[in-house]
Amino acid sequence: EVHLLESGGGLVKPGGSLRLSCAASGFTFTRNSMNWVRQAPGKGLEWVSSIDSTSNYIYYADSLKGRFTISRDNAHNSLYLHMNSLRAEDTAVYYCARDGPAVAMDYWGPGTLVTVSS
Amino acid sequence: DIQMTQSPSTLSAAVGDRVTITCRASQSISTWLAWYQQKPGNAPKLLIYEASSLESGVPSRFSGSGSGTEFTLTISSLQPDDFATYYCQHYNSYSQPFGPGTKVETK
């Protein structure tokens, strides 16, 4: 069974940094592109970033302006999101999601909450 | 970048109703369009991919159609479990925006 579990969320001050992790299991991690999607409290879904299976193709939402970095460790079936210069508007639940065979996001983790506040 | 819009933003319906949600892209995206269902406190769930293909395990009352810039999600007979928020998303691109969502609520 496919399983994704995010960790690393928490309370951080404006301007601070945080690294989110996503542990994957139940599938061959090296075969799938992966994504981060976030959702601010009471708001809609926002695509954050995607990375292909070999880390050769990486994409970000324009709104992030270089503050976030996605990476993966195929040896440890893990996906990461490094977040710098955090702002109040980055407060959200962050989900990792797998690109399935049809490329759409077919499995999602339960999410991890990031709160940026002084 | 491509922008996605949805209408309506909120839809009031009763069990048994036929429900249709529209999603529009600011430029042609062929059929690279997915639909997701999300319930409060839960992660989104994939319903439809490639505009009209039903994800495994999703009830057949859900269907999708469209190509280019206009797409629809139809629920043929609304069930109690279907009250939720629905999002469209353009994918398989350097940018993968979601629509703003459509909340289906009880009439």
PDB file of C-alpha atoms in Angstrom:
ATOM      1  CA  GLU A   1       0.000   0.000   0.000  1.00  0.00           C
ATOM      2  CA  VAL A   2       1.305   3.428  -0.926  1.00  0.00           C
ATOM      3  CA  HIS A   3       2.026   5.565   2.099  1.00  0.00           C
ATOM      4  CA  LEU A   4       3.315   9.139   2.348  1.00  0.00           C
ATOM      5  CA  LEU A   5       4.045  10.848   5.652  1.00  0.00           C
ATOM      6  CA  GLU A   6       5.171  14.429   6.028  1.00  0.00           C
ATOM      7  CA  SER A   7       7.124  15.737   9.015  1.00  0.00           C
ATOM      8  CA  GLY A   8       9.069  18.795  10.069  1.00  0.00           C
ATOM      9  CA  GLY A   9       6.281  21.311  10.396  1.00  0.00           C
ATOM     10  CA  GLY A  10       5.926  23.619  13.368  1.00  0.00           C
ATOM     11  CA  LEU A  11       6.088  27.198  14.561  1.00  0.00           C
ATOM     12  CA  VAL A  12       8.809  29.394  13.070  1.00  0.00           C
ATOM     13  CA  LYS A  13       9.464  33.121  13.278  1.00  0.00           C
ATOM     14  CA  PRO A  14       9.259  35.369  10.210  1.00  0.00           C
ATOM     15  CA  GLY A  15      12.553  35.245   8.340  1.00  0.00           C
ATOM     16  CA  GLY A  16      13.319  31.782   9.668  1.00  0.00           C
ATOM     17  CA  SER A  17      13.933  28.503   7.885  1.00  0.00           C
ATOM     18  CA  LEU A  18      12.424  25.049   8.030  1.00  0.00           C
ATOM     19  CA  ARG A  19      12.951  21.727   6.300  1.00  0.00           C
ATOM     20  CA  LEU A  20       9.999  19.484   5.595  1.00  0.00           C
ATOM     21  CA  SER A  21      10.400  15.775   4.923  1.00  0.00           C
ATOM     22  CA  CYS A  22       8.139  13.222   3.280  1.00  0.00           C
ATOM     23  CA  ALA A  23       8.760   9.525   3.878  1.00  0.00           C
ATOM     24  CA  ALA A  24       7.465   7.289   1.106  1.00  0.00           C
ATOM     25  CA  SER A  25       6.715   3.586   1.229  1.00  0.00           C
ATOM     26  CA  GLY A  26       4.727   0.924  -0.588  1.00  0.00           C
ATOM     27  CA  PHE A  27       5.955   1.738  -4.092  1.00  0.00           C
ATOM     28  CA  THR A  28       9.176   2.043  -6.076  1.00  0.00           C
ATOM     29  CA  PHE A  29      10.078   5.609  -5.163  1.00  0.00           C
ATOM     30  CA  THR A  30      12.602   5.950  -7.980  1.00  0.00           C
ATOM     31  CA  ARG A  31       9.868   5.593 -10.615  1.00  0.00           C
ATOM     32  CA  ASN A  32       7.718   8.563  -9.637  1.00  0.00           C
ATOM     33  CA  SER A  33       7.888  12.321  -9.782  1.00  0.00           C
ATOM     34  CA  MET A  34       6.878  13.977  -6.521  1.00  0.00           C
ATOM     35  CA  ASN A  35       5.230  17.229  -5.517  1.00  0.00           C
ATOM     36  CA  TRP A  36       4.612  19.644  -2.674  1.00  0.00           C
ATOM     37  CA  VAL A  37       1.222  21.337  -2.431  1.00  0.00           C
ATOM     38  CA  ARG A  38       0.144  23.713   0.338  1.00  0.00           C
ATOM     39  CA  GLN A  39      -3.124  24.991   1.723  1.00  0.00           C
ATOM     40  CA  ALA A  40      -3.385  28.099   3.870  1.00  0.00           C
ATOM     41  CA  PRO A  41      -6.025  27.987   6.623  1.00  0.00           C
ATOM     42  CA  GLY A  42      -9.484  28.206   5.070  1.00  0.00           C
ATOM     43  CA  LYS A  43      -8.065  28.654   1.573  1.00  0.00           C
ATOM     44  CA  GLY A  44      -7.643  26.572  -1.577  1.00  0.00           C
ATOM     45  CA  LEU A  45      -4.858  24.335  -2.786  1.00  0.00           C
ATOM     46  CA  GLU A  46      -1.639  25.891  -4.078  1.00  0.00           C
ATOM     47  CA  TRP A  47       0.942  23.920  -6.050  1.00  0.00           C
ATOM     48  CA  VAL A  48       4.415  24.623  -4.640  1.00  0.00           C
ATOM     49  CA  SER A  49       6.996  22.500  -6.441  1.00  0.00           C
ATOM     50  CA  SER A  50       7.641  19.312  -8.415  1.00  0.00           C
ATOM     51  CA  ILE A  51      10.685  17.104  -8.937  1.00  0.00           C
ATOM     52  CA  ASP A  52      11.100  14.247 -11.379  1.00  0.00           C
ATOM     53  CA  SER A  53      12.426  10.821 -10.450  1.00  0.00           C
ATOM     54  CA  THR A  54      16.089  11.644 -11.141  1.00  0.00           C
ATOM     55  CA  SER A  55      16.042  15.272  -9.875  1.00  0.00           C
ATOM     56  CA  ASN A  56      16.832  16.489 -13.388  1.00  0.00           C
ATOM     57  CA  TYR A  57      13.611  18.438 -13.776  1.00  0.00           C
ATOM     58  CA  ILE A  58      12.558  20.721 -10.938  1.00  0.00           C
ATOM     59  CA  TYR A  59       9.808  23.321 -11.043  1.00  0.00           C
ATOM     60  CA  TYR A  60       8.519  25.934  -8.614  1.00  0.00           C
ATOM     61  CA  ALA A  61       5.546  28.225  -8.357  1.00  0.00           C
ATOM     62  CA  ASP A  62       6.540  31.749  -9.386  1.00  0.00           C
ATOM     63  CA  SER A  63       5.203  33.142  -6.110  1.00  0.00           C
ATOM     64  CA  LEU A  64       7.985  31.468  -4.132  1.00  0.00           C
ATOM     65  CA  LYS A  65      10.674  33.612  -5.768  1.00  0.00           C
ATOM     66  CA  GLY A  66      13.577  31.295  -5.010  1.00  0.00           C
ATOM     67  CA  ARG A  67      12.930  30.925  -1.280  1.00  0.00           C
ATOM     68  CA  PHE A  68      12.038  27.215  -1.428  1.00  0.00           C
ATOM     69  CA  THR A  69      14.156  24.265  -2.620  1.00  0.00           C
ATOM     70  CA  ILE A  70      12.802  20.807  -3.374  1.00  0.00           C
ATOM     71  CA  SER A  71      15.054  17.756  -3.261  1.00  0.00           C
ATOM     72  CA  ARG A  72      14.842  13.998  -2.910  1.00  0.00           C
ATOM     73  CA  ASP A  73      16.960  11.129  -1.629  1.00  0.00           C
ATOM     74  CA  ASN A  74      16.086   8.039  -3.641  1.00  0.00           C
ATOM     75  CA  ALA A  75      18.281   5.847  -1.466  1.00  0.00           C
ATOM     76  CA  HIS A  76      16.086   6.695   1.524  1.00  0.00           C
ATOM     77  CA  ASN A  77      12.720   7.056  -0.241  1.00  0.00           C
ATOM     78  CA  SER A  78      12.443  10.623   0.956  1.00  0.00           C
ATOM     79  CA  LEU A  79      11.311  13.972  -0.413  1.00  0.00           C
ATOM     80  CA  TYR A  80      12.293  17.304   1.102  1.00  0.00           C
ATOM     81  CA  LEU A  81      11.293  20.950   0.992  1.00  0.00           C
ATOM     82  CA  HIS A  82      13.769  23.505   2.300  1.00  0.00           C
ATOM     83  CA  MET A  83      12.031  26.779   3.092  1.00  0.00           C
ATOM     84  CA  ASN A  84      13.929  30.007   3.738  1.00  0.00           C
ATOM     85  CA  SER A  85      12.963  33.602   4.517  1.00  0.00           C
ATOM     86  CA  LEU A  86       9.581  32.435   5.735  1.00  0.00           C
ATOM     87  CA  ARG A  87       6.698  34.889   5.843  1.00  0.00           C
ATOM     88  CA  ALA A  88       3.333  34.908   7.566  1.00  0.00           C
ATOM     89  CA  GLU A  89       1.692  34.083   4.229  1.00  0.00           C
ATOM     90  CA  ASP A  90       3.639  30.800   4.093  1.00  0.00           C
ATOM     91  CA  THR A  91       1.513  29.538   6.983  1.00  0.00           C
ATOM     92  CA  ALA A  92      -0.236  26.466   5.609  1.00  0.00           C
ATOM     93  CA  VAL A  93      -0.614  22.720   5.687  1.00  0.00           C
ATOM     94  CA  TYR A  94       2.034  21.306   3.377  1.00  0.00           C
ATOM     95  CA  TYR A  95       1.218  18.086   1.543  1.00  0.00           C
ATOM     96  CA  CYS A  96       3.522  15.812  -0.400  1.00  0.00           C
ATOM     97  CA  ALA A  97       1.900  14.017  -3.309  1.00  0.00           C
ATOM     98  CA  ARG A  98       2.993  11.367  -5.774  1.00  0.00           C
ATOM     99  CA  ASP A  99       2.620  11.603  -9.528  1.00  0.00           C
ATOM    100  CA  GLY A 100       0.911   8.392 -10.518  1.00  0.00           C
ATOM    101  CA  PRO A 101       1.138   6.497 -13.813  1.00  0.00           C
ATOM    102  CA  ALA A 102      -1.216   9.033 -15.368  1.00  0.00           C
ATOM    103  CA  VAL A 103       0.990  11.864 -13.978  1.00  0.00           C
ATOM    104  CA  ALA A 104      -1.803  13.387 -11.874  1.00  0.00           C
ATOM    105  CA  MET A 105      -1.300  13.352  -8.092  1.00  0.00           C
ATOM    106  CA  ASP A 106      -2.751   9.997  -7.100  1.00  0.00           C
ATOM    107  CA  TYR A 107      -1.525   9.633  -3.508  1.00  0.00           C
ATOM    108  CA  TRP A 108      -1.194  12.320  -0.859  1.00  0.00           C
ATOM    109  CA  GLY A 109       0.166  12.431   2.664  1.00  0.00           C
ATOM    110  CA  PRO A 110      -1.929  13.759   5.576  1.00  0.00           C
ATOM    111  CA  GLY A 111       0.033  17.024   5.579  1.00  0.00           C
ATOM    112  CA  THR A 112       2.188  18.905   8.084  1.00  0.00           C
ATOM    113  CA  LEU A 113       1.286  22.345   9.457  1.00  0.00           C
ATOM    114  CA  VAL A 114       3.762  25.192   9.174  1.00  0.00           C
ATOM    115  CA  THR A 115       2.962  28.305  11.178  1.00  0.00           C
ATOM    116  CA  VAL A 116       5.020  31.448  10.629  1.00  0.00           C
ATOM    117  CA  SER A 117       4.462  33.874  13.476  1.00  0.00           C
ATOM    118  CA  SER A 118       6.421  35.985  15.931  1.00  0.00           C
TER     119      SER A 118
ATOM    120  CA  ASP B   1       1.591  31.234 -16.627  1.00  0.00           C
ATOM    121  CA  ILE B   2      -1.706  29.446 -17.088  1.00  0.00           C
ATOM    122  CA  GLN B   3      -4.517  30.456 -14.728  1.00  0.00           C
ATOM    123  CA  MET B   4      -7.407  28.210 -13.741  1.00  0.00           C
ATOM    124  CA  THR B   5     -10.895  29.407 -12.824  1.00  0.00           C
ATOM    125  CA  GLN B   6     -13.904  27.493 -11.550  1.00  0.00           C
ATOM    126  CA  SER B   7     -17.615  28.183 -11.386  1.00  0.00           C
ATOM    127  CA  PRO B   8     -19.602  28.341  -9.309  1.00  0.00           C
ATOM    128  CA  SER B   9     -17.592  28.953  -6.154  1.00  0.00           C
ATOM    129  CA  THR B  10     -20.398  27.460  -4.076  1.00  0.00           C
ATOM    130  CA  LEU B  11     -23.159  25.131  -5.167  1.00  0.00           C
ATOM    131  CA  SER B  12     -26.208  24.189  -3.102  1.00  0.00           C
ATOM    132  CA  ALA B  13     -27.688  20.827  -4.017  1.00  0.00           C
ATOM    133  CA  ALA B  14     -29.776  17.977  -2.636  1.00  0.00           C
ATOM    134  CA  VAL B  15     -29.127  14.257  -2.576  1.00  0.00           C
ATOM    135  CA  GLY B  16     -30.045  12.832  -5.970  1.00  0.00           C
ATOM    136  CA  ASP B  17     -29.363  16.060  -7.866  1.00  0.00           C
ATOM    137  CA  ARG B  18     -27.230  16.171 -10.987  1.00  0.00           C
ATOM    138  CA  VAL B  19     -24.307  18.512 -10.316  1.00  0.00           C
ATOM    139  CA  THR B  20     -22.008  20.166 -12.829  1.00  0.00           C
ATOM    140  CA  ILE B  21     -18.873  22.183 -12.064  1.00  0.00           C
ATOM    141  CA  THR B  22     -16.997  24.131 -14.732  1.00  0.00           C
ATOM    142  CA  CYS B  23     -13.251  24.738 -14.915  1.00  0.00           C
ATOM    143  CA  ARG B  24     -11.592  27.055 -17.416  1.00  0.00           C
ATOM    144  CA  ALA B  25      -7.935  27.466 -18.336  1.00  0.00           C
ATOM    145  CA  SER B  26      -6.497  30.793 -19.517  1.00  0.00           C
ATOM    146  CA  GLN B  27      -4.969  29.004 -22.507  1.00  0.00           C
ATOM    147  CA  SER B  28      -5.259  25.586 -24.086  1.00  0.00           C
ATOM    148  CA  ILE B  29      -4.065  22.715 -21.916  1.00  0.00           C
ATOM    149  CA  SER B  30      -5.230  19.879 -24.173  1.00  0.00           C
ATOM    150  CA  THR B  31      -6.610  17.302 -21.724  1.00  0.00           C
ATOM    151  CA  TRP B  32      -3.998  17.772 -18.965  1.00  0.00           C
ATOM    152  CA  LEU B  33      -6.683  18.385 -16.374  1.00  0.00           C
ATOM    153  CA  ALA B  34      -7.401  16.584 -13.118  1.00  0.00           C
ATOM    154  CA  TRP B  35     -10.241  16.860 -10.615  1.00  0.00           C
ATOM    155  CA  TYR B  36      -9.837  16.349  -6.868  1.00  0.00           C
ATOM    156  CA  GLN B  37     -12.280  16.072  -3.994  1.00  0.00           C
ATOM    157  CA  GLN B  38     -11.373  17.385  -0.553  1.00  0.00           C
ATOM    158  CA  LYS B  39     -13.246  17.076   2.714  1.00  0.00           C
ATOM    159  CA  PRO B  40     -12.437  19.221   5.764  1.00  0.00           C
ATOM    160  CA  GLY B  41      -9.316  18.071   7.597  1.00  0.00           C
ATOM    161  CA  ASN B  42      -8.378  15.583   4.880  1.00  0.00           C
ATOM    162  CA  ALA B  43      -5.954  15.500   1.994  1.00  0.00           C
ATOM    163  CA  PRO B  44      -7.352  15.827  -1.521  1.00  0.00           C
ATOM    164  CA  LYS B  45      -8.423  12.714  -3.398  1.00  0.00           C
ATOM    165  CA  LEU B  46      -7.907  12.242  -7.130  1.00  0.00           C
ATOM    166  CA  LEU B  47     -11.174  11.648  -8.994  1.00  0.00           C
ATOM    167  CA  ILE B  48     -10.498  12.279 -12.681  1.00  0.00           C
ATOM    168  CA  TYR B  49      -7.301  12.556 -14.743  1.00  0.00           C
ATOM    169  CA  GLU B  50      -6.673  13.473 -18.381  1.00  0.00           C
ATOM    170  CA  ALA B  51      -9.964  15.385 -18.256  1.00  0.00           C
ATOM    171  CA  SER B  52     -12.222  12.341 -18.519  1.00  0.00           C
ATOM    172  CA  SER B  53     -10.507   9.221 -17.127  1.00  0.00           C
ATOM    173  CA  LEU B  54     -11.950   7.897 -13.882  1.00  0.00           C
ATOM    174  CA  GLU B  55      -9.384   7.071 -11.203  1.00  0.00           C
ATOM    175  CA  SER B  56      -9.538   3.497  -9.943  1.00  0.00           C
ATOM    176  CA  GLY B  57     -12.025   3.049  -7.114  1.00  0.00           C
ATOM    177  CA  VAL B  58     -13.943   6.265  -7.814  1.00  0.00           C
ATOM    178  CA  PRO B  59     -17.718   5.757  -8.211  1.00  0.00           C
ATOM    179  CA  SER B  60     -19.028   5.899 -11.763  1.00  0.00           C
ATOM    180  CA  ARG B  61     -21.437   8.724 -10.881  1.00  0.00           C
ATOM    181  CA  PHE B  62     -18.417  11.010 -11.309  1.00  0.00           C
ATOM    182  CA  SER B  63     -17.478  11.945 -14.859  1.00  0.00           C
ATOM    183  CA  GLY B  64     -15.331  14.541 -16.554  1.00  0.00           C
ATOM    184  CA  SER B  65     -15.313  16.079 -19.992  1.00  0.00           C
ATOM    185  CA  GLY B  66     -13.712  18.813 -22.033  1.00  0.00           C
ATOM    186  CA  SER B  67     -10.486  19.740 -23.741  1.00  0.00           C
ATOM    187  CA  GLY B  68      -8.553  22.860 -24.590  1.00  0.00           C
ATOM    188  CA  THR B  69      -9.783  25.550 -22.201  1.00  0.00           C
ATOM    189  CA  GLU B  70     -13.163  24.379 -20.888  1.00  0.00           C
ATOM    190  CA  PHE B  71     -13.830  21.372 -18.699  1.00  0.00           C
ATOM    191  CA  THR B  72     -16.659  20.010 -16.597  1.00  0.00           C
ATOM    192  CA  LEU B  73     -17.006  17.648 -13.659  1.00  0.00           C
ATOM    193  CA  THR B  74     -20.427  16.038 -13.369  1.00  0.00           C
ATOM    194  CA  ILE B  75     -21.898  14.068 -10.494  1.00  0.00           C
ATOM    195  CA  SER B  76     -24.871  12.240 -11.982  1.00  0.00           C
ATOM    196  CA  SER B  77     -26.740  11.684  -8.715  1.00  0.00           C
ATOM    197  CA  LEU B  78     -25.335  13.452  -5.670  1.00  0.00           C
ATOM    198  CA  GLN B  79     -24.795  11.194  -2.660  1.00  0.00           C
ATOM    199  CA  PRO B  80     -24.371  12.214   1.011  1.00  0.00           C
ATOM    200  CA  ASP B  81     -20.643  11.409   0.817  1.00  0.00           C
ATOM    201  CA  ASP B  82     -20.185  13.866  -2.077  1.00  0.00           C
ATOM    202  CA  PHE B  83     -20.628  17.070  -0.072  1.00  0.00           C
ATOM    203  CA  ALA B  84     -17.102  18.439  -0.282  1.00  0.00           C
ATOM    204  CA  THR B  85     -14.922  20.941  -2.120  1.00  0.00           C
ATOM    205  CA  TYR B  86     -13.784  20.125  -5.654  1.00  0.00           C
ATOM    206  CA  TYR B  87     -10.658  21.433  -7.343  1.00  0.00           C
ATOM    207  CA  CYS B  88      -9.472  21.256 -10.911  1.00  0.00           C
ATOM    208  CA  GLN B  89      -5.752  21.268 -11.707  1.00  0.00           C
ATOM    209  CA  HIS B  90      -3.630  21.591 -14.814  1.00  0.00           C
ATOM    210  CA  TYR B  91      -0.720  19.165 -14.558  1.00  0.00           C
ATOM    211  CA  ASN B  92       2.148  17.675 -16.558  1.00  0.00           C
ATOM    212  CA  SER B  93       3.743  21.064 -17.040  1.00  0.00           C
ATOM    213  CA  TYR B  94       6.409  23.335 -15.563  1.00  0.00           C
ATOM    214  CA  SER B  95       3.517  24.993 -13.707  1.00  0.00           C
ATOM    215  CA  GLN B  96       0.635  23.007 -12.199  1.00  0.00           C
ATOM    216  CA  PRO B  97      -1.982  25.458 -10.942  1.00  0.00           C
ATOM    217  CA  PHE B  98      -5.161  24.527  -9.140  1.00  0.00           C
ATOM    218  CA  GLY B  99      -8.502  26.207  -9.596  1.00  0.00           C
ATOM    219  CA  PRO B 100      -9.928  28.126  -6.608  1.00  0.00           C
ATOM    220  CA  GLY B 101     -12.350  25.330  -5.715  1.00  0.00           C
ATOM    221  CA  THR B 102     -16.094  24.719  -5.732  1.00  0.00           C
ATOM    222  CA  LYS B 103     -17.823  23.890  -2.463  1.00  0.00           C
ATOM    223  CA  VAL B 104     -20.820  21.604  -2.818  1.00  0.00           C
ATOM    224  CA  GLU B 105     -23.129  22.139   0.135  1.00  0.00           C
ATOM    225  CA  THR B 106     -26.520  20.915   1.237  1.00  0.00           C
ATOM    226  CA  LYS B 107     -29.484  22.813  -0.140  1.00  0.00           C
TER     227      LYS B 107
END
